[in-house]
Coordinates of C-alpha atoms and ligand atoms in Angstrom, one line a residue:
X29 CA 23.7 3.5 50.5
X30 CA 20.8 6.0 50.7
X31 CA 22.5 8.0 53.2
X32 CA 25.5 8.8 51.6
X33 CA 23.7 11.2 48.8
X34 CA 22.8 13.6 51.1
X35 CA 26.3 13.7 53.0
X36 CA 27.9 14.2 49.6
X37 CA 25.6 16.7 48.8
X38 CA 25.9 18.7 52.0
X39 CA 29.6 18.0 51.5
X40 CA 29.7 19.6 47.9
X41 CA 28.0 22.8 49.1
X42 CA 30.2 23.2 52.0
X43 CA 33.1 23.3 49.8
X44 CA 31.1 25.7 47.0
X45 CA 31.3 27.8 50.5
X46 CA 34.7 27.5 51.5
X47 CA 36.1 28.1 48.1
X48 CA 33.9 31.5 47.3
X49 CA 33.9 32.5 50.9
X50 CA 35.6 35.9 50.4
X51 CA 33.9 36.5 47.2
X52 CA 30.6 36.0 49.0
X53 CA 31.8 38.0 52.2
X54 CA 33.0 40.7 49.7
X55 CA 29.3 40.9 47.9
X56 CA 27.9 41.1 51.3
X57 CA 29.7 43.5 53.1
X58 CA 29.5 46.1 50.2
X59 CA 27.1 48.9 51.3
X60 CA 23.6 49.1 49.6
X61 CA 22.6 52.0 48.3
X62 CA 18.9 52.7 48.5
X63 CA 18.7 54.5 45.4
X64 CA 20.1 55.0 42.0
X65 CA 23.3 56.3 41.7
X66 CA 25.2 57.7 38.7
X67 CA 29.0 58.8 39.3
X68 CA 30.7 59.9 35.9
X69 CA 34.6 59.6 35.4
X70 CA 36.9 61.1 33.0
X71 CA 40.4 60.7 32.8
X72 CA 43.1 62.3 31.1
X73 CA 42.0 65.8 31.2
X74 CA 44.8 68.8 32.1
X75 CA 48.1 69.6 30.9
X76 CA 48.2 69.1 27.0
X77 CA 46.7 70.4 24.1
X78 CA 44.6 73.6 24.2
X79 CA 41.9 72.1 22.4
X80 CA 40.4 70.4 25.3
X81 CA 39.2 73.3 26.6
X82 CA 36.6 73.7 24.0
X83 CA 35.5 69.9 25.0
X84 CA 35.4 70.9 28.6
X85 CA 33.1 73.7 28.1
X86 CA 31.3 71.9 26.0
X87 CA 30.1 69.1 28.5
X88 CA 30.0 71.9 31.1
X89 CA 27.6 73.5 28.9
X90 CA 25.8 70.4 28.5
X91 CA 25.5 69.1 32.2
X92 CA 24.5 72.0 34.0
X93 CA 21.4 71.5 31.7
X94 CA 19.8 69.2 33.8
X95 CA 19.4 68.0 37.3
X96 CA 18.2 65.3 39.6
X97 CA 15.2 65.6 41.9
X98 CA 17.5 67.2 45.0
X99 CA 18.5 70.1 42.1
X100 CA 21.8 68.6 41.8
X101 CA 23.3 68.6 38.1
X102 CA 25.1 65.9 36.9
X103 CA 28.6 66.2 37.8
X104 CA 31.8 64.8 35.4
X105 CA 34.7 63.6 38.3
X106 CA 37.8 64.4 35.8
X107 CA 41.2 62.9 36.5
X108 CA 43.6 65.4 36.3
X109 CA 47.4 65.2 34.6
X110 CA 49.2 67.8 36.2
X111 CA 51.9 68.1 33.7
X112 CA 53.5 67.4 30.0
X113 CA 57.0 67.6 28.7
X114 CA 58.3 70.6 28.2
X115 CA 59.6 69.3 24.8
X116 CA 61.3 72.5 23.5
X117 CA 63.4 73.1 26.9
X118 CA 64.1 68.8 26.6
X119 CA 65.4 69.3 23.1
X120 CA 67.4 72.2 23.8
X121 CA 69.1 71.0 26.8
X122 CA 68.9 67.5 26.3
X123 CA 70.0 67.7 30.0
X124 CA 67.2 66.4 32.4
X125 CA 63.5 65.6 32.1
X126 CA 61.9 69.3 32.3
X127 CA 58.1 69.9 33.0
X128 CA 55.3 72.3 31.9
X129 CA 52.5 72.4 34.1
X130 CA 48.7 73.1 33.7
X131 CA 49.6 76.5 35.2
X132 CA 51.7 77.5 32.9
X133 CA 50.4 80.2 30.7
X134 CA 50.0 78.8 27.6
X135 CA 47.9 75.7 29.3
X136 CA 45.1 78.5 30.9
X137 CA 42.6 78.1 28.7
X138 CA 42.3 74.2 29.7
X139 CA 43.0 75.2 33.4
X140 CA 40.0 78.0 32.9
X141 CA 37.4 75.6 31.7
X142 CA 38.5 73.2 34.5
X143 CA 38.3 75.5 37.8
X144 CA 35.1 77.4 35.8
X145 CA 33.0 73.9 35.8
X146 CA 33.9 72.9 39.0
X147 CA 32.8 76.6 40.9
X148 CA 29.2 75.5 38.2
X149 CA 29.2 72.3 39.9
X150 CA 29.1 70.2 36.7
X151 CA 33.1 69.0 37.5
X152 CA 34.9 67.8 40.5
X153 CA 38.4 67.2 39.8
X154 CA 40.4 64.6 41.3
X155 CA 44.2 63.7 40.9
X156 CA 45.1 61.4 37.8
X157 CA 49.0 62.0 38.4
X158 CA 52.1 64.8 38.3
X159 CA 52.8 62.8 34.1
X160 CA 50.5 59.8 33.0
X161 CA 54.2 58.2 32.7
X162 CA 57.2 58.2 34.8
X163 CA 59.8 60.6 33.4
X164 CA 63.0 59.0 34.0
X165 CA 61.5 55.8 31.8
X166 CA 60.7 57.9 28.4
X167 CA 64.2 59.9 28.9
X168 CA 66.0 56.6 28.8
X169 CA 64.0 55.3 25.9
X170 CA 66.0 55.0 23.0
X171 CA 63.0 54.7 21.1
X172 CA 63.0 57.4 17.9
X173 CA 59.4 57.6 18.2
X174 CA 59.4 57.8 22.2
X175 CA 62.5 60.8 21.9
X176 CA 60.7 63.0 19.2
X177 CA 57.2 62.5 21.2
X178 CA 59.5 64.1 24.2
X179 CA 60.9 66.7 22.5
X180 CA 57.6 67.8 20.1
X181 CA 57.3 71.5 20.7
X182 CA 53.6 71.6 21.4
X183 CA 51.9 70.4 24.4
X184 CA 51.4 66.3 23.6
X185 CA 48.9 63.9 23.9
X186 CA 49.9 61.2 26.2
X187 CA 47.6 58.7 24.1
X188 CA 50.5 58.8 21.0
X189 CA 52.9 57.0 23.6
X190 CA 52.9 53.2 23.5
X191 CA 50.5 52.1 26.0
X192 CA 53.3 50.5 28.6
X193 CA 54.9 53.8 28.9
X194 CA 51.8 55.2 29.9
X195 CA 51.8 53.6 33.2
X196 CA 53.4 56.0 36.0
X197 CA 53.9 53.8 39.2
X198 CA 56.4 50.5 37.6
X199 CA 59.5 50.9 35.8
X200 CA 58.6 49.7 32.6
X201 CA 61.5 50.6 30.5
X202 CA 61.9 47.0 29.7
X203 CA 59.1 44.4 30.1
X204 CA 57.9 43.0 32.1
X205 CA 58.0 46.2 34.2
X206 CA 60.0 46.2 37.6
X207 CA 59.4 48.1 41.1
X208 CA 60.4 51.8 41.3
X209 CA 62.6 52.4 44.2
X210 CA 61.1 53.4 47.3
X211 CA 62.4 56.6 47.5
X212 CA 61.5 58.1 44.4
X213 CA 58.0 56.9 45.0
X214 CA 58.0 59.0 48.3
X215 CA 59.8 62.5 46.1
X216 CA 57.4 62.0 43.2
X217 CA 54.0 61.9 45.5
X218 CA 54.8 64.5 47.5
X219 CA 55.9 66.6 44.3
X220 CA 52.6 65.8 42.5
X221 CA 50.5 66.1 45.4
X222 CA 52.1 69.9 45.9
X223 CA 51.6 70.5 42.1
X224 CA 48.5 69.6 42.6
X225 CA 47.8 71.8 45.7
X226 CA 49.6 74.8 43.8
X227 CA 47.4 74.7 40.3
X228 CA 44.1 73.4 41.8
X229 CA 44.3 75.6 45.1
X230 CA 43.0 72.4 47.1
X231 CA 44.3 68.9 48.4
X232 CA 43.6 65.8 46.5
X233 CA 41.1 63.9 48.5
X234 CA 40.6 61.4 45.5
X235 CA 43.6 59.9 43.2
X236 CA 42.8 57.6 39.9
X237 CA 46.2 55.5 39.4
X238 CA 46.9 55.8 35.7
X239 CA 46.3 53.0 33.4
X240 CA 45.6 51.3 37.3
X241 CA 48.6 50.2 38.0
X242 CA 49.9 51.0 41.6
X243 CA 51.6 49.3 44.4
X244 CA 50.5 49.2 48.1
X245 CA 53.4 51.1 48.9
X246 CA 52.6 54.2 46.2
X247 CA 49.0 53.4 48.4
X248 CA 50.9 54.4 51.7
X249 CA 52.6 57.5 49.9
X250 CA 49.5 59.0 48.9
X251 CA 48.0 58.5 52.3
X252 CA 50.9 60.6 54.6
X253 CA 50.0 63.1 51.6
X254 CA 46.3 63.7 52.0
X255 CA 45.3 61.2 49.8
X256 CA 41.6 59.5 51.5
X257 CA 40.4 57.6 48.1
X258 CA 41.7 55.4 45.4
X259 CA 39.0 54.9 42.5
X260 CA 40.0 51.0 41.6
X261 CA 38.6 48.5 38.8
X262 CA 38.0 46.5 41.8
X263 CA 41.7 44.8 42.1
X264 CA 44.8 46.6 42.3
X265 CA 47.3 45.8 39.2
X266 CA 51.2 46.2 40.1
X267 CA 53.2 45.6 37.0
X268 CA 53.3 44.7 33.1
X269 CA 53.9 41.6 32.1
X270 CA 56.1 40.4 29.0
X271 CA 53.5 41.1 27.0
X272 CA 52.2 43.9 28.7
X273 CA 49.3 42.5 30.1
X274 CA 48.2 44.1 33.9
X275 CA 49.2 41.1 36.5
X276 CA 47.0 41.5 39.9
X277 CA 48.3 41.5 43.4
X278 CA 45.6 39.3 44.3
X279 CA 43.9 42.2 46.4
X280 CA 40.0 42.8 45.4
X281 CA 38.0 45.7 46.4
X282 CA 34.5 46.4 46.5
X283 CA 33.2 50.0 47.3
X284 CA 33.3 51.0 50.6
X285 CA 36.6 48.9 51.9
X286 CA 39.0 51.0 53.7
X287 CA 43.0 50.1 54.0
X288 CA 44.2 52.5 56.9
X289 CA 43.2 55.8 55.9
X290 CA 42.4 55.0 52.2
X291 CA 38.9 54.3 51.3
X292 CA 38.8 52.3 47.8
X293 CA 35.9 52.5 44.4
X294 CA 35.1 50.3 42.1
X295 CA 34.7 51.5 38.7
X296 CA 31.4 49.6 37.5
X297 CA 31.5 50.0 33.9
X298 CA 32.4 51.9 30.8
X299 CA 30.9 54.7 29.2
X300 CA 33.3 54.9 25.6
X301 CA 31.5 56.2 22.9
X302 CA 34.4 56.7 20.5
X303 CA 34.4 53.0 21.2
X304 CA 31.3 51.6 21.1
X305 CA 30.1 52.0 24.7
X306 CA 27.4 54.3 23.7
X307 CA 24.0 55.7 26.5
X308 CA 22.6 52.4 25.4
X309 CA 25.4 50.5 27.3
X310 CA 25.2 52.8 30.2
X311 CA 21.8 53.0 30.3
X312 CA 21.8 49.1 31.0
X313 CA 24.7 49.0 33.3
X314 CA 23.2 51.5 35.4
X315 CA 20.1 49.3 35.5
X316 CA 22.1 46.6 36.5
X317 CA 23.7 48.7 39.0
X318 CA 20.8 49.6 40.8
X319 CA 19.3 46.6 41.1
X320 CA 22.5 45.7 43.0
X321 CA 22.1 48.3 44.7
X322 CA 25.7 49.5 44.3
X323 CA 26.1 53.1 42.8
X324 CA 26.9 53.4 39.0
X325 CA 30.6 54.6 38.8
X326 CA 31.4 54.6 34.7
X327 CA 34.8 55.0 33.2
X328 CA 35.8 57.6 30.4
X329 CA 38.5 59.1 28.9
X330 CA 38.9 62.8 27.1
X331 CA 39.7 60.8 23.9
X332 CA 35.7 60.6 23.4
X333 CA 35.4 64.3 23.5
X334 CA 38.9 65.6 22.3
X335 CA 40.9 65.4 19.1
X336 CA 38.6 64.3 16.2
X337 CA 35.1 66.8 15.5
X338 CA 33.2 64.1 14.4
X339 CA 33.7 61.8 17.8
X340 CA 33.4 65.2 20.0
X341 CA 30.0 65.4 18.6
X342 CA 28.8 61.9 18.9
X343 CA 30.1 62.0 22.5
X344 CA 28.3 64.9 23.9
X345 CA 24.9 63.2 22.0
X346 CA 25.5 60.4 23.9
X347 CA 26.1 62.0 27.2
X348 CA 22.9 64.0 26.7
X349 CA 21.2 60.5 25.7
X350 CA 22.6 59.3 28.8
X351 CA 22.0 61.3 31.4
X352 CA 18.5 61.8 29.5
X353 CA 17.9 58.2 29.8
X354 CA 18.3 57.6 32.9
X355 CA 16.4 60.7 34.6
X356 CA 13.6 59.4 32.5
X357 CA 14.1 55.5 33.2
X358 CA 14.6 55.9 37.1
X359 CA 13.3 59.3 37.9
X360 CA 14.9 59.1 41.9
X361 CA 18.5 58.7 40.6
X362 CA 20.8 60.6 42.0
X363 CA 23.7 62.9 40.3
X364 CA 27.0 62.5 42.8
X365 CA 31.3 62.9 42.4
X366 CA 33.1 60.5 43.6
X367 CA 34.3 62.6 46.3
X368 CA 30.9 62.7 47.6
X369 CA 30.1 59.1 47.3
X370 CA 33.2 58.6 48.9
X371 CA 31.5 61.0 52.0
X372 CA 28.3 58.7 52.0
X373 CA 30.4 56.0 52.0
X374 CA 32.6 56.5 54.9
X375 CA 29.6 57.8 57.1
X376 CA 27.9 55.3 56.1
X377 CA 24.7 57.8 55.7
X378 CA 21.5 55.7 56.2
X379 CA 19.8 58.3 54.5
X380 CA 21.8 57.0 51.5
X381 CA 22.9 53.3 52.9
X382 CA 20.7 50.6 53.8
X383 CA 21.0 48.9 57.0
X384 CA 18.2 46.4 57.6
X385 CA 18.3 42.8 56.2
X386 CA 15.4 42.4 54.5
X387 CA 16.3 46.1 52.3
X388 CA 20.4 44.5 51.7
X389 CA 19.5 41.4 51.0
X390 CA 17.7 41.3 47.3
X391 CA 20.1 43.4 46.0
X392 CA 23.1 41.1 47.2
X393 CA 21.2 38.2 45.7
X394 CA 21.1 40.4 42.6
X395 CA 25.2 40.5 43.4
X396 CA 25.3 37.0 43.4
X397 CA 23.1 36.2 40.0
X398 CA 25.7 38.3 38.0
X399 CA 28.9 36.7 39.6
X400 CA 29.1 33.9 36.8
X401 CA 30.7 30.7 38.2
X402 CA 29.5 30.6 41.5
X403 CA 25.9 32.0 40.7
X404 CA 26.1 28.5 38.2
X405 CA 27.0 26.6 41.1
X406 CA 24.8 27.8 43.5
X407 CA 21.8 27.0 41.0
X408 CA 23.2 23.9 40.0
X409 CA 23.6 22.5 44.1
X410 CA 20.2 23.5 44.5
X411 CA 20.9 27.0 46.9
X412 CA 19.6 29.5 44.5
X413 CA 16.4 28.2 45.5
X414 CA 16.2 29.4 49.6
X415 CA 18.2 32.5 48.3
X416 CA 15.1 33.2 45.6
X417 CA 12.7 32.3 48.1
X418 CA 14.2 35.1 50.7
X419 CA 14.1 37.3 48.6
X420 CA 10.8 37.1 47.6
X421 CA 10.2 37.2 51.2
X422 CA 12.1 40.8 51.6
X423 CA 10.7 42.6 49.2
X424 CA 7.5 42.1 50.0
X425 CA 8.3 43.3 53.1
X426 CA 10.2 46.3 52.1
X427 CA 9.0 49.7 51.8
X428 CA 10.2 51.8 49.0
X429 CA 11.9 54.8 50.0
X430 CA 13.6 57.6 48.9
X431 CA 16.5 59.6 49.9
Ligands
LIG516 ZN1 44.7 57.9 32.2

């Protein structure tokens, strides 16, 4: 019968609906920004070995070269580690895990270069953790390699540990990892978050979980402590698997969404160097970005600008390239920290945020062309086609503007 086609078809997209309905919600309800929007991350960067602060002035050396068109330089958010072994003390004593913090004195050149880029401008520091592991894991390790890393007399790099014992918040002393107890979590957040507060002179506003796994209740931790953002890869990853694979929650964030007093981020991309994620990539991520309308927030670590002269060097070209690139390519870019895209965010600053429907809605059609499966389905049951047309509609409608 005639009349059934178009019953099955309505059918068919209904369900297409149902099924992506909190992927669509979650495209849509994610602020627009109304223009460019470059936010570089670091991680890794604090306690350890001296020669990061040579990298550190280096970049800081590098960004305060330039600036967008409000005069604000480009600005590196780093992720801070707090502390390393004190391996000499561990080896001694063999007693209890001991610490040495970034304030220690043989750590204040790194801790210089840090607090002497952020009073330029050029860094904002944000909290990576107290140990990019959890303590009581590696001193239970029976591991040779795991024991001598502990006990090294120099400060170490975290990056020699095997990559499970890197994450902080899951017991991972066997695999797949298991949950910490409660009370632990509570000590060791309010211990980092005063470490924190004592080295930095400041309270964390923004936390980066390490290797992103976290749990809702290390979530509510940081929270009573002062904690107001979590910078995500846009789900939230609670504990190793057998083969040490992240497994989700389930929970996705997009920028913007709040969880009681915690505002989340969404990393967007990567910007690796050392591994192949040069300007180049950026440069098109960011374009992709922008079209979305959603603000360019890439991931990096200090191993593209620490240990190895050759990949220090290559690094800071591509940064310059980079942030180069894109002053020239979208000349209204804007320069921000996560902290204050995190303040735009949350006061939702129309300046900065778009509010009409005919400015949001091209860019979350742009949204839904990159989301794979259901942009396949929405083409193939015939509802790209209104959705093209709508757009076409806004932006002829839309005036350009600037913030
Ligand atoms: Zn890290």
């Amino acid at each position: 019968m005639l009349w059934t086609l178009p019953v099955l078809w309505l059918a068919a997209l209904a369900a297409i609906l149902l099924w992506y309905l909190r992927d669509i919600g979650r495209l849509w309800r994610e602020p627009v920004l109304r223009c460019p929007v470059l936010v570089l991350e670091s991680d890794d960067w604090g306690a350890g070995p001296p020669a990061q602060a040579t990298a550190l002035n280096d970049m800081a050396a590098l960004l305060g070269g330039f600036q967008d068109t409000s005069g604000q330089v480009p600005v590196m958010s780093l992720a801070v580690v707090l502390s390393v072994p004190d391996g000499k003390a561990i080896a001694a004593e063999k007693g209890p895990y001991q610490r040495t913090c970034l304030d220690e004195p043989s750590l204040s050149t790194v801790l210089d270069a840090l607090k002497q880029g952020e009073a330029e401008g050029v860094f904002s520091l944000q909290l990576h953790a107290s140990e990019h592991f959890w303590p009581n894991t590696l001193m239970g390790s029976v591991d040779p390699k795991v024991r001598s890393w502990l006990s090294q007399p120099v400060p170490a790099w975290t990056e020699e540990l095997p990559p499970h014992l890197q994450s902080r918040w899951t017991d991972a002393s066997s695999l797949p990892s298991r949950s910490l107890p409660q009370h632990a979590v509570d000590l060791a957040v309010k211990e980092e978050i005063e470490i924190y507060k004592r080295v930095i002179g400041s309270t964390p506003r923004v936390v980066v979980p390490p290797t992103f796994i976290w749990t809702p209740y290390v979530e509510r931790a940081w929270a009573a402590n002062g904690i107001q953002c979590i910078v995500t890869p846009g789900q939230r990853y609670t504990f190793l698997a057998a083969d040490g694979s992240h497994i989700a929650d389930g929970a996705k964030f997009a920028n913007g969404d709040c969880s009681g007093d915690i505002t989340y981020l969404v990393r967007y991309d990567y910007f690796e160097p050392a591994r192949g994620r040069d300007a180049g990539y950026a440069l098109h991520a960011l374009g992709r970005a922008s079209s979305e309308g959603r603000p360019c927030i890439l991931e990096n670590h200090r191993v593209n600008f620490c240990r190895d002269t050759a990949v220090h060097r290559t690094s800071l070209e591509e940064l310059e390239k980079l942030i180069a690139g894109a002053l020239s390519l979208m000349p209204t870019i804007r320069f921000l920290s996560s902290c204050e895209l995190l303040r735009v965010l949350k006061e939702q600053d129309p300046q900065w945020v778009a509010r009409h429907f005919n400015e949001r809605f091209p860019c979350f059609w742009r949204r839904l062309r990159h989301s794979g499966r259901l942009w396949k389905l929405l083409k193939l049951s015939g509802l790209a086609l209104p959705g093209e047309l709508l757009t076409r509609w806004a932006l002829c409608s839309v005036k350009p503007s600037h913030v």
